[in-house]
């Protein structure tokens, strides 16, 4: 598969995430089981998160911290508007807040650590 001057391949992780997301959609549409569908959606995203976390750790400058800030703020606003505290209403938003806080912390910490190594000693 070609993606803008770069080559990429779909691997087992990509296919597992796509399959889990498709299963979530089928459960929701086919069975009308929103709580179970949300659980599968969170699982699909959680399976895909480790490569992003590792990349943020190794190459913090390659990540846009504002993206995670905005997604986290959006998920927080979603949590503040919930009137029915059933899992399908809050699970994905809470997961997003947790992941965004983790990624923002990693990016900020690692950027400071990298900046400290780049300063010349006097």
PDB file of C-alpha atoms in Angstrom:
ATOM      1  CA  UNK A   1       0.000   0.000   0.000  1.00  0.00           C
ATOM      2  CA  UNK A   2       1.346   3.458  -0.865  1.00  0.00           C
ATOM      3  CA  UNK A   3       0.781   6.492   1.344  1.00  0.00           C
ATOM      4  CA  UNK A   4       2.231   9.830   0.155  1.00  0.00           C
ATOM      5  CA  UNK A   5       5.817   9.097  -0.766  1.00  0.00           C
ATOM      6  CA  UNK A   6       6.027   6.364   1.863  1.00  0.00           C
ATOM      7  CA  UNK A   7       5.274   2.700   1.719  1.00  0.00           C
ATOM      8  CA  UNK A   8       3.287   1.019   4.420  1.00  0.00           C
ATOM      9  CA  UNK A   9       2.000  -2.482   4.953  1.00  0.00           C
ATOM     10  CA  UNK A  10      -0.989  -3.659   6.873  1.00  0.00           C
ATOM     11  CA  UNK A  11       0.216  -5.983   9.568  1.00  0.00           C
ATOM     12  CA  UNK A  12      -1.409  -8.361  12.002  1.00  0.00           C
ATOM     13  CA  UNK A  13      -2.016  -5.527  14.499  1.00  0.00           C
ATOM     14  CA  UNK A  14      -3.768  -3.419  11.841  1.00  0.00           C
ATOM     15  CA  UNK A  15      -5.968  -6.310  10.828  1.00  0.00           C
ATOM     16  CA  UNK A  16      -6.747  -7.176  14.466  1.00  0.00           C
ATOM     17  CA  UNK A  17      -7.823  -3.592  15.146  1.00  0.00           C
ATOM     18  CA  UNK A  18      -9.945  -3.462  12.001  1.00  0.00           C
ATOM     19  CA  UNK A  19     -11.552  -6.800  12.844  1.00  0.00           C
ATOM     20  CA  UNK A  20     -12.316  -5.748  16.408  1.00  0.00           C
ATOM     21  CA  UNK A  21     -13.793  -2.441  15.214  1.00  0.00           C
ATOM     22  CA  UNK A  22     -15.896  -4.236  12.581  1.00  0.00           C
ATOM     23  CA  UNK A  23     -17.088  -6.686  15.221  1.00  0.00           C
ATOM     24  CA  UNK A  24     -18.086  -3.769  17.454  1.00  0.00           C
ATOM     25  CA  UNK A  25     -20.077  -2.244  14.624  1.00  0.00           C
ATOM     26  CA  UNK A  26     -21.789  -5.566  13.862  1.00  0.00           C
ATOM     27  CA  UNK A  27     -22.671  -6.075  17.521  1.00  0.00           C
ATOM     28  CA  UNK A  28     -24.122  -2.602  17.759  1.00  0.00           C
ATOM     29  CA  UNK A  29     -26.074  -2.660  14.478  1.00  0.00           C
ATOM     30  CA  UNK A  30     -26.926  -6.349  14.385  1.00  0.00           C
ATOM     31  CA  UNK A  31     -27.709  -7.049  18.016  1.00  0.00           C
ATOM     32  CA  UNK A  32     -28.432  -3.568  19.307  1.00  0.00           C
ATOM     33  CA  UNK A  33     -26.031  -4.285  22.174  1.00  0.00           C
ATOM     34  CA  UNK A  34     -24.496  -0.844  22.736  1.00  0.00           C
ATOM     35  CA  UNK A  35     -22.621  -1.716  25.967  1.00  0.00           C
ATOM     36  CA  UNK A  36     -20.868  -4.650  24.331  1.00  0.00           C
ATOM     37  CA  UNK A  37     -20.164  -2.642  21.169  1.00  0.00           C
ATOM     38  CA  UNK A  38     -18.538   0.132  23.226  1.00  0.00           C
ATOM     39  CA  UNK A  39     -16.406  -2.457  25.004  1.00  0.00           C
ATOM     40  CA  UNK A  40     -15.187  -3.767  21.634  1.00  0.00           C
ATOM     41  CA  UNK A  41     -14.566  -0.209  20.369  1.00  0.00           C
ATOM     42  CA  UNK A  42     -12.441   0.559  23.436  1.00  0.00           C
ATOM     43  CA  UNK A  43     -10.618  -2.749  22.969  1.00  0.00           C
ATOM     44  CA  UNK A  44      -9.894  -1.976  19.300  1.00  0.00           C
ATOM     45  CA  UNK A  45      -8.473   1.418  20.171  1.00  0.00           C
ATOM     46  CA  UNK A  46      -6.511   0.033  23.129  1.00  0.00           C
ATOM     47  CA  UNK A  47      -4.906  -2.602  20.898  1.00  0.00           C
ATOM     48  CA  UNK A  48      -3.817   0.169  18.518  1.00  0.00           C
ATOM     49  CA  UNK A  49      -2.507   2.513  21.247  1.00  0.00           C
ATOM     50  CA  UNK A  50       0.834   0.850  22.208  1.00  0.00           C
ATOM     51  CA  UNK A  51       2.629   1.713  18.944  1.00  0.00           C
ATOM     52  CA  UNK A  52       1.612   5.364  19.397  1.00  0.00           C
ATOM     53  CA  UNK A  53       2.807   5.317  23.014  1.00  0.00           C
ATOM     54  CA  UNK A  54       6.153   3.791  22.004  1.00  0.00           C
ATOM     55  CA  UNK A  55       6.562   6.311  19.171  1.00  0.00           C
ATOM     56  CA  UNK A  56       5.766   9.195  21.542  1.00  0.00           C
ATOM     57  CA  UNK A  57       8.401   7.846  23.950  1.00  0.00           C
ATOM     58  CA  UNK A  58      11.104   7.374  21.343  1.00  0.00           C
ATOM     59  CA  UNK A  59      10.349  10.387  19.125  1.00  0.00           C
ATOM     60  CA  UNK A  60       8.342  12.922  21.169  1.00  0.00           C
ATOM     61  CA  UNK A  61       8.953  15.681  18.630  1.00  0.00           C
ATOM     62  CA  UNK A  62       7.099  13.675  15.986  1.00  0.00           C
ATOM     63  CA  UNK A  63       3.835  13.986  17.917  1.00  0.00           C
ATOM     64  CA  UNK A  64       1.580  17.042  18.041  1.00  0.00           C
ATOM     65  CA  UNK A  65       0.726  17.465  21.715  1.00  0.00           C
ATOM     66  CA  UNK A  66      -2.132  19.855  20.897  1.00  0.00           C
ATOM     67  CA  UNK A  67      -3.978  17.042  19.121  1.00  0.00           C
ATOM     68  CA  UNK A  68      -4.050  15.028  22.343  1.00  0.00           C
ATOM     69  CA  UNK A  69      -4.962  18.109  24.389  1.00  0.00           C
ATOM     70  CA  UNK A  70      -7.958  18.808  22.145  1.00  0.00           C
ATOM     71  CA  UNK A  71      -9.108  15.176  22.063  1.00  0.00           C
ATOM     72  CA  UNK A  72      -8.773  15.007  25.859  1.00  0.00           C
ATOM     73  CA  UNK A  73     -10.723  18.239  26.306  1.00  0.00           C
ATOM     74  CA  UNK A  74     -13.448  16.947  23.992  1.00  0.00           C
ATOM     75  CA  UNK A  75     -13.677  13.674  25.911  1.00  0.00           C
ATOM     76  CA  UNK A  76     -13.777  15.591  29.210  1.00  0.00           C
ATOM     77  CA  UNK A  77     -16.639  17.737  27.921  1.00  0.00           C
ATOM     78  CA  UNK A  78     -18.429  14.561  26.880  1.00  0.00           C
ATOM     79  CA  UNK A  79     -18.029  13.166  30.408  1.00  0.00           C
ATOM     80  CA  UNK A  80     -19.376  16.415  31.889  1.00  0.00           C
ATOM     81  CA  UNK A  81     -22.548  16.181  29.777  1.00  0.00           C
ATOM     82  CA  UNK A  82     -23.495  12.611  30.678  1.00  0.00           C
ATOM     83  CA  UNK A  83     -26.835  12.278  32.423  1.00  0.00           C
ATOM     84  CA  UNK A  84     -27.119   8.494  32.370  1.00  0.00           C
ATOM     85  CA  UNK A  85     -24.063   6.767  33.809  1.00  0.00           C
ATOM     86  CA  UNK A  86     -24.337   3.523  31.896  1.00  0.00           C
ATOM     87  CA  UNK A  87     -21.055   2.134  30.552  1.00  0.00           C
ATOM     88  CA  UNK A  88     -21.916   2.814  26.915  1.00  0.00           C
ATOM     89  CA  UNK A  89     -22.243   6.524  27.778  1.00  0.00           C
ATOM     90  CA  UNK A  90     -18.884   7.002  29.511  1.00  0.00           C
ATOM     91  CA  UNK A  91     -16.475   4.137  28.747  1.00  0.00           C
ATOM     92  CA  UNK A  92     -14.960   5.396  25.503  1.00  0.00           C
ATOM     93  CA  UNK A  93     -14.717   9.018  26.677  1.00  0.00           C
ATOM     94  CA  UNK A  94     -13.019   7.962  29.928  1.00  0.00           C
ATOM     95  CA  UNK A  95     -10.609   5.763  27.976  1.00  0.00           C
ATOM     96  CA  UNK A  96      -9.780   8.699  25.678  1.00  0.00           C
ATOM     97  CA  UNK A  97      -9.100  11.020  28.624  1.00  0.00           C
ATOM     98  CA  UNK A  98      -6.809   8.435  30.220  1.00  0.00           C
ATOM     99  CA  UNK A  99      -4.904   7.785  26.984  1.00  0.00           C
ATOM    100  CA  UNK A 100      -4.553  11.514  26.215  1.00  0.00           C
ATOM    101  CA  UNK A 101      -3.262  12.282  29.713  1.00  0.00           C
ATOM    102  CA  UNK A 102      -0.720   9.471  29.341  1.00  0.00           C
ATOM    103  CA  UNK A 103       0.429  10.654  25.909  1.00  0.00           C
ATOM    104  CA  UNK A 104       0.613  14.329  26.915  1.00  0.00           C
ATOM    105  CA  UNK A 105       2.681  13.358  29.952  1.00  0.00           C
ATOM    106  CA  UNK A 106       5.040  11.206  27.897  1.00  0.00           C
ATOM    107  CA  UNK A 107       5.479  13.831  25.179  1.00  0.00           C
ATOM    108  CA  UNK A 108       6.063  16.693  27.626  1.00  0.00           C
ATOM    109  CA  UNK A 109       8.452  14.705  29.811  1.00  0.00           C
ATOM    110  CA  UNK A 110      10.454  13.261  26.941  1.00  0.00           C
ATOM    111  CA  UNK A 111      10.711  16.625  25.155  1.00  0.00           C
ATOM    112  CA  UNK A 112      12.135  18.180  28.319  1.00  0.00           C
ATOM    113  CA  UNK A 113      14.579  15.306  28.679  1.00  0.00           C
ATOM    114  CA  UNK A 114      15.683  15.641  25.051  1.00  0.00           C
ATOM    115  CA  UNK A 115      16.024  19.437  25.366  1.00  0.00           C
ATOM    116  CA  UNK A 116      18.234  18.974  28.438  1.00  0.00           C
ATOM    117  CA  UNK A 117      20.586  16.728  26.477  1.00  0.00           C
ATOM    118  CA  UNK A 118      20.848  19.168  23.601  1.00  0.00           C
ATOM    119  CA  UNK A 119      21.902  22.215  25.647  1.00  0.00           C
ATOM    120  CA  UNK A 120      25.627  22.888  25.572  1.00  0.00           C
ATOM    121  CA  UNK A 121      27.409  22.654  28.898  1.00  0.00           C
ATOM    122  CA  UNK A 122      29.073  25.805  30.187  1.00  0.00           C
TER     123      UNK A 122
END
